[in-house]
Structure formats: structure tokens, C-alpha cells
XYZ file of C-alpha atoms in Angstrom:
385
model
C -10.677 -9.223 -61.651
C -7.215 -8.920 -60.129
C -5.582 -8.015 -56.857
C -3.940 -4.585 -56.925
C -0.267 -5.587 -56.834
C 1.803 -2.540 -55.936
C 4.568 -4.492 -54.179
C 6.631 -7.491 -55.355
C 5.235 -9.813 -52.673
C 1.741 -11.079 -51.893
C 1.639 -10.368 -48.166
C 2.292 -6.634 -48.535
C -0.182 -6.434 -51.423
C -2.809 -8.126 -49.266
C -2.477 -5.353 -46.682
C -2.906 -2.739 -49.405
C -5.987 -4.609 -50.667
C -7.455 -4.692 -47.161
C -7.003 -0.941 -46.869
C -8.516 -0.266 -50.299
C -11.519 -2.523 -49.673
C -12.042 -0.977 -46.224
C -12.368 2.649 -47.302
C -8.762 3.772 -47.617
C -8.013 6.498 -50.159
C -5.809 5.578 -53.092
C -3.829 8.830 -52.916
C -3.039 8.313 -49.241
C -2.161 4.671 -49.867
C 0.254 5.570 -52.668
C 1.845 8.218 -50.446
C 2.379 5.582 -47.736
C 3.656 2.891 -50.078
C 5.945 4.824 -52.443
C 8.748 5.384 -49.876
C 8.850 1.683 -48.966
C 8.465 -0.017 -52.333
C 12.117 -1.004 -52.455
C 11.932 -2.460 -48.926
C 9.306 -4.967 -50.070
C 11.730 -6.503 -52.554
C 13.635 -8.180 -49.714
C 10.686 -10.396 -48.801
C 7.563 -10.229 -46.686
C 9.300 -10.042 -43.278
C 12.219 -7.651 -43.800
C 11.109 -4.058 -43.946
C 7.912 -4.307 -41.906
C 9.198 -1.642 -39.457
C 9.420 0.734 -42.432
C 5.875 -0.239 -43.392
C 4.619 0.669 -39.926
C 6.566 3.935 -39.919
C 4.937 5.218 -43.102
C 1.418 4.006 -42.348
C 1.484 5.341 -38.797
C 2.842 8.643 -40.092
C -0.187 9.014 -42.372
C -2.596 7.929 -39.639
C -1.038 10.421 -37.205
C -1.427 13.170 -39.800
C -5.103 12.326 -40.268
C -5.612 12.303 -36.509
C -4.009 15.750 -36.312
C -6.230 17.027 -39.127
C -9.233 15.583 -37.294
C -8.211 17.527 -34.209
C -8.298 20.722 -36.271
C -11.832 19.834 -37.347
C -12.810 19.161 -33.740
C -11.531 22.584 -32.732
C -14.072 24.039 -35.167
C -16.828 21.679 -33.943
C -16.770 19.871 -37.288
C -17.197 16.415 -35.798
C -18.541 14.737 -38.939
C -15.427 15.742 -40.856
C -13.194 14.758 -37.951
C -14.888 11.392 -37.781
C -14.275 10.608 -41.428
C -10.576 11.319 -41.028
C -10.451 9.234 -37.860
C -12.070 6.307 -39.671
C -9.160 6.213 -42.080
C -6.622 6.851 -39.346
C -7.968 3.885 -37.369
C -7.847 1.712 -40.490
C -4.258 2.643 -41.286
C -3.171 2.082 -37.681
C -4.763 -1.383 -37.799
C -3.097 -2.325 -41.087
C 0.273 -1.074 -39.801
C -0.069 -3.016 -36.549
C -1.215 -6.189 -38.307
C 2.003 -6.253 -40.354
C 4.292 -6.408 -37.322
C 5.685 -9.403 -35.519
C 4.636 -10.141 -31.954
C 6.431 -7.815 -29.547
C 7.662 -5.457 -32.254
C 8.469 -2.005 -30.795
C 5.527 0.343 -31.165
C 3.005 -2.354 -31.994
C 1.035 -2.117 -28.753
C 1.016 1.684 -28.930
C -0.243 1.582 -32.521
C -3.046 -0.809 -31.586
C -4.072 1.523 -28.781
C -4.192 4.424 -31.230
C -6.353 2.325 -33.560
C -8.899 1.533 -30.860
C -9.078 5.158 -29.730
C -9.420 6.566 -33.252
C -12.079 4.017 -34.165
C -14.173 4.695 -31.057
C -14.071 8.445 -31.638
C -14.830 8.018 -35.349
C -17.942 5.977 -34.568
C -19.065 8.607 -32.059
C -18.416 11.624 -34.260
C -20.015 10.057 -37.356
C -22.974 8.774 -35.326
C -22.474 5.296 -36.692
C -25.010 2.825 -35.266
C -22.437 0.614 -33.570
C -21.581 -0.015 -29.952
C -18.801 -1.903 -28.221
C -19.986 -4.652 -25.860
C -18.135 -7.053 -23.571
C -18.779 -10.308 -21.743
C -16.752 -12.080 -19.042
C -14.813 -15.086 -20.293
C -12.312 -17.337 -18.516
C -11.504 -14.681 -15.932
C -10.917 -12.089 -18.650
C -13.309 -10.505 -21.155
C -14.312 -10.750 -24.770
C -15.347 -7.700 -26.778
C -17.488 -7.189 -29.865
C -19.098 -4.516 -32.023
C -22.893 -4.680 -32.123
C -24.716 -3.125 -35.090
C -28.499 -3.148 -34.571
C -31.109 -3.787 -37.205
C -33.263 -0.758 -38.038
C -36.830 -0.706 -36.747
C -38.618 -1.940 -33.669
C -39.120 -5.389 -32.257
C -36.889 -8.454 -31.988
C -34.694 -8.941 -35.060
C -32.457 -11.692 -36.419
C -28.741 -11.331 -35.737
C -25.543 -12.791 -37.202
C -22.422 -13.447 -35.126
C -19.403 -12.551 -37.292
C -15.942 -13.782 -36.288
C -12.366 -12.974 -37.253
C -9.857 -14.975 -39.200
C -6.302 -15.542 -38.021
C -5.130 -11.938 -38.191
C -8.211 -9.708 -38.395
C -9.995 -7.722 -35.689
C -13.580 -6.767 -34.937
C -12.859 -3.304 -36.346
C -11.662 -4.791 -39.631
C -14.860 -6.869 -39.678
C -16.815 -3.613 -39.446
C -14.714 -2.134 -42.269
C -15.637 -5.141 -44.446
C -19.144 -3.587 -44.554
C -20.921 -6.909 -44.004
C -22.501 -5.577 -40.769
C -23.865 -2.602 -42.718
C -25.123 -4.867 -45.531
C -26.914 -7.066 -42.992
C -28.485 -4.062 -41.250
C -29.873 -2.834 -44.582
C -31.570 -6.216 -44.880
C -33.097 -6.060 -41.385
C -30.463 -8.151 -39.602
C -28.336 -7.107 -36.639
C -24.730 -8.252 -36.313
C -22.172 -8.924 -33.627
C -18.546 -8.696 -34.847
C -16.422 -10.490 -32.263
C -12.792 -10.539 -31.195
C -12.640 -14.244 -30.361
C -9.706 -15.790 -28.457
C -6.525 -15.471 -30.491
C -7.628 -12.234 -32.195
C -8.094 -8.532 -31.566
C -8.474 -7.419 -27.975
C -8.768 -11.006 -26.730
C -5.130 -11.834 -27.493
C -3.623 -8.341 -27.426
C -5.121 -7.048 -24.183
C -6.181 -10.192 -22.324
C -3.788 -12.917 -23.468
C -6.566 -15.320 -24.517
C -5.161 -17.772 -27.089
C -7.077 -19.437 -29.898
C -8.820 -22.769 -29.422
C -10.167 -25.171 -32.023
C -13.320 -25.506 -29.872
C -15.007 -22.396 -31.261
C -18.304 -23.294 -29.617
C -16.845 -22.284 -26.238
C -16.742 -18.579 -27.011
C -19.519 -18.623 -29.620
C -21.983 -20.074 -27.120
C -21.034 -17.375 -24.612
C -22.012 -14.752 -27.182
C -25.293 -16.541 -27.910
C -26.017 -16.393 -24.170
C -25.480 -12.641 -24.293
C -27.629 -12.189 -27.390
C -30.505 -14.153 -25.916
C -30.556 -11.738 -22.982
C -31.000 -8.736 -25.293
C -34.630 -7.698 -25.878
C -33.881 -6.685 -29.485
C -32.741 -10.238 -30.388
C -35.032 -12.832 -31.927
C -33.430 -15.867 -30.302
C -34.876 -18.235 -32.899
C -33.048 -16.405 -35.701
C -29.349 -16.257 -34.754
C -26.839 -16.994 -37.509
C -23.069 -17.356 -37.549
C -20.418 -16.494 -40.114
C -16.677 -16.038 -40.257
C -14.061 -14.720 -42.649
C -10.815 -16.473 -43.653
C -9.862 -18.697 -40.678
C -13.362 -17.861 -39.490
C -14.234 -20.332 -42.239
C -13.128 -22.962 -39.720
C -14.451 -21.341 -36.538
C -17.980 -20.590 -37.792
C -18.827 -24.121 -39.030
C -17.358 -25.613 -35.875
C -19.516 -23.327 -33.731
C -22.672 -24.035 -35.747
C -22.007 -27.773 -35.562
C -21.719 -27.820 -31.770
C -24.079 -24.963 -30.744
C -27.683 -25.975 -31.561
C -29.071 -22.475 -31.021
C -27.628 -21.246 -34.327
C -30.324 -21.193 -37.014
C -28.028 -20.819 -40.037
C -24.345 -20.535 -40.902
C -22.073 -19.324 -43.670
C -18.373 -18.920 -44.399
C -16.574 -16.183 -46.289
C -13.769 -18.412 -47.480
C -13.784 -22.109 -46.601
C -11.093 -23.315 -44.217
C -11.963 -26.976 -43.934
C -8.601 -28.337 -42.750
C -6.347 -25.594 -41.424
C -4.173 -28.130 -39.609
C -3.305 -29.629 -42.988
C -2.646 -26.155 -44.411
C 0.114 -25.715 -41.816
C 1.885 -28.804 -43.098
C 1.699 -27.334 -46.603
C 3.056 -23.998 -45.398
C 6.011 -25.775 -43.841
C 6.728 -26.904 -47.401
C 6.231 -23.324 -48.696
C 2.991 -24.252 -50.472
C 0.535 -21.357 -50.739
C 0.813 -17.751 -49.602
C 0.954 -16.530 -46.002
C -1.540 -13.927 -44.737
C 0.910 -11.938 -42.591
C 4.655 -11.374 -42.246
C 6.533 -13.226 -39.493
C 4.007 -16.016 -40.012
C 5.291 -18.721 -37.687
C 5.933 -16.290 -34.860
C 2.402 -14.977 -35.379
C 0.644 -18.333 -35.185
C 2.703 -19.402 -32.171
C 1.539 -16.235 -30.389
C -2.091 -16.709 -31.452
C -2.183 -20.262 -30.088
C -0.060 -19.564 -27.016
C 2.549 -22.029 -28.248
C 6.118 -22.259 -27.021
C 7.474 -23.463 -30.360
C 6.679 -25.370 -33.522
C 5.946 -28.727 -31.920
C 3.662 -27.128 -29.344
C 1.881 -25.120 -32.050
C 1.286 -28.171 -34.231
C -0.093 -30.025 -31.224
C -2.410 -27.159 -30.230
C -3.658 -26.639 -33.766
C -4.121 -30.264 -34.783
C -7.834 -30.042 -33.974
C -8.323 -27.340 -36.627
C -10.085 -29.635 -39.080
C -13.736 -29.972 -40.013
C -13.469 -33.623 -41.024
C -16.385 -35.274 -39.247
C -17.676 -31.883 -38.056
C -19.611 -30.605 -41.060
C -21.793 -33.702 -40.847
C -23.121 -32.472 -37.480
C -24.619 -29.316 -39.010
C -28.424 -29.560 -39.295
C -29.308 -26.002 -40.286
C -28.990 -24.197 -43.638
C -25.355 -23.505 -44.503
C -23.552 -21.508 -47.211
C -19.958 -22.094 -48.325
C -18.307 -19.344 -50.405
C -14.796 -19.253 -51.837
C -12.712 -17.422 -54.407
C -11.744 -19.417 -57.495
C -8.156 -18.132 -57.324
C -7.584 -18.094 -53.569
C -3.798 -18.195 -53.097
C -3.919 -18.909 -49.371
C -6.548 -21.629 -48.974
C -6.984 -23.999 -51.918
C -10.371 -24.170 -53.623
C -10.585 -27.883 -52.882
C -11.272 -27.123 -49.230
C -14.531 -25.411 -50.219
C -15.688 -28.571 -51.968
C -14.709 -30.650 -48.931
C -16.739 -28.385 -46.649
C -19.772 -28.512 -48.935
C -19.542 -32.271 -49.390
C -19.605 -32.712 -45.617
C -22.942 -30.925 -45.255
C -24.929 -34.100 -45.794
C -27.288 -33.482 -42.859
C -27.863 -29.753 -43.306
C -31.462 -28.708 -43.919
C -30.152 -27.021 -47.062
C -26.673 -26.314 -48.389
C -25.159 -24.072 -51.015
C -21.703 -23.690 -52.558
C -20.852 -20.366 -54.206
C -17.530 -20.056 -56.043
C -16.665 -16.510 -57.116
C -15.185 -16.554 -60.608
C -13.593 -14.149 -63.057
C -17.048 -13.250 -64.359
C -17.919 -11.280 -61.238
C -14.792 -10.919 -59.100
C -13.967 -11.784 -55.525
C -11.670 -14.522 -56.805
C -8.830 -13.888 -54.336
C -8.772 -14.897 -50.674
C -12.047 -13.637 -49.095
C -12.496 -11.361 -52.080
C -9.406 -9.239 -51.448
C -9.672 -8.147 -55.087
C -13.329 -7.077 -54.601
C -15.181 -7.809 -51.355
C -18.520 -6.467 -52.571
C -19.577 -9.713 -54.219
C -18.991 -11.902 -51.167
C -20.459 -9.317 -48.820
C -23.706 -8.939 -50.760
C -24.106 -12.639 -51.494
C -23.721 -13.615 -47.845
C -26.006 -10.807 -46.664
C -28.707 -11.777 -49.164
C -28.441 -15.432 -48.195
C -28.832 -14.658 -44.487
C -31.806 -12.408 -45.273
C -33.470 -15.307 -47.061
C -32.698 -17.795 -44.287
C -33.413 -15.620 -41.233
C -36.434 -13.656 -42.435
C -34.782 -10.409 -43.467
C -35.406 -8.687 -46.776
C -33.424 -8.261 -49.987
C -35.262 -5.286 -51.478
């Protein structure tokens, strides 16, 4: 299994992989990428404005085609086009540095297109918000089918994802099929939290995770005894931290271990490992509300699970790709080894035999998605058939 490598650098290829794994169409993706292939040769940072230009152009075209469908009352067809438009807007926006011209406008287009797509396609998802530190946090809630209180999994972002990209990963849909609701959250430092409300990331993930548990417990459709937590990429730090310090979580899992992200930053200063986004240092400074490198390193020094995994008492699953180029495989073993007090623990390494070997399965997300969904079904009383 291999990552589709259209461009000569990893970061641009990762964005293409995200789009492909999230429902993008290969013909549209080639049309967006062909005009900018030469621009990628100059490195991951130079040329990102051209990337946004082409991807937004395609998304705008799809939005215009959706409007033609709407004029004929063909809302299902319009919704499918808007799904892809929203995805392409998000990928384009994600590739830009903080404050890049047009970035905020593109993010606004993404939110609008996604909301209309969900409405037109009658997708069982709703946007919810809670107050937090004088601002608000937002999430996408996907209910479990059927009546009565159901288990639910809180699903958090990595460094550069959004709640919409979590929905596109199809894990919420896989959980719903197994009788489990999900709550995909824009935690501080991600999505709406940082873009619209200026809420920076914190290593104390239990602060915002507990606020979402409070909200879930107030919902009649939630079985409060069966609330799980998972995270993707840097969520592989946030989710274990939250489960360790929030006793109301009944199970936890990570889609990509991120045991010592503070240490990873020291390695990236030495150019060890691949970055997830262009303009990397500017991006992480923005995410953590840092004024510069020293301030960022100080604010992120708590991003380690040393001494934290040992606090986890509930069942926990660690998954990782065997050829992850961003976060070394050794961190998965460190996370698993720390789970000495968990009621049960499991380590799943995705290998060449199945796929999902790249960072969070960028080469094929289906294996990680299904494995995690099955595991939660077994731990929280869902079903796998």
C-alpha cells in the first residue's frame, strides 16, 4: 500500500491523499493539481497561493453547478456537489499560512457549503455549540440509529484538521452503523475554535473534553455510562490525556499515537520527519497563541504522555501506521507500554499486508476507521454485524 504521490513533496501529497480519502473525485483532483505541479518543486511552502487558487476555482465551479441543480429543485444532486466543494475549500484553506489573503473567506465558504450539503443530502448530522471561556466551541453530532440512550464517542482533531474533515473521515458514519453516536469537535487550536474565536490549544485536553461530556450527559439520547473518546493525528495526544484525567470516559482509542509531541518539535527543528502542513512553524505558533519560537516551545512543553498513560483505568486502543513519516512508530509502543493500569489494552500496527501504513492511514483510511469502530462497538456495547 502506498501514498498517491502526485507532487515532489510530502506535504502537498498529504493534502491530495486527504481529498481522495474524503470523497474527492480523481478527475477533479487531477484537474486542480496539473496546473500547479511545477510549483510544488520549489518546496512545501512556496506556491501554496497557487494551490489555493486552483482548488478554490474547482470548488467555486461545483458550487455554481449546485446552484443550477437548486434552481431545478434537485437538492440531492446539489448536495453531492456541495460536499465536494466544501472538502476542496477546506483542503485549500488548510494549505495556507496564517493570515494569508483569502484564507478566512475560503474557510467561510467551506462552512457554508458543508452546512447546505448536509441539509440537502439529509445527512443525519447537526452542528452543536457550548459556551467555553467566554467564547464557544462547536461540534458535529451524528446520532446512533434507533430509540433509547446510546453510547457515544467524542472524536477530536489533530493539529490541522477540522470537525468537517473528521466527518469526511467516515468514522462517525462507521460508528453509527454499529449503534454508536459520535461528537466530532473543534477543540481549542483547531477549526472554528481558533479561526473564529481565537481559542488557542492547551495541553490540558481534559478542560474542553470534560465540557463536552457535560453537554452529552444532558442529552436524553446519551447513555452516560458509555462515553468513549478518540482522536486522530495530534488527537493521539489529546484523547489519551482527556481519558486519563476525565473519569467519565468509559474507553479510549487513538488513530495514530502521539505520545511525546513536545519531543517531536525538537526533532522537527533538526528536520527529522515530515511536516503535516506548509508554513509549519508559523502554523504551530498560531495554534498555540505563541509570540515566537521560545514562547511556542514553552507552551507546548506539556505535550507529552509520559506519566499520563499510567493514569488510564479503562480499556484503551493504540493504532499506528508501520510507515508513518510524521510520527515515529516507536511512540505507539511507548503509549501502549504506559497503559499498565488500563482494564485492557491493545496495540494495532497497520502493515503492508492490509494498508493504512502512512500517517493516520493517509494511504487507505478504511482499515483504521473500521478497526477503531469495531473496537468501540465491542467495548461500549454496540454491534459489529
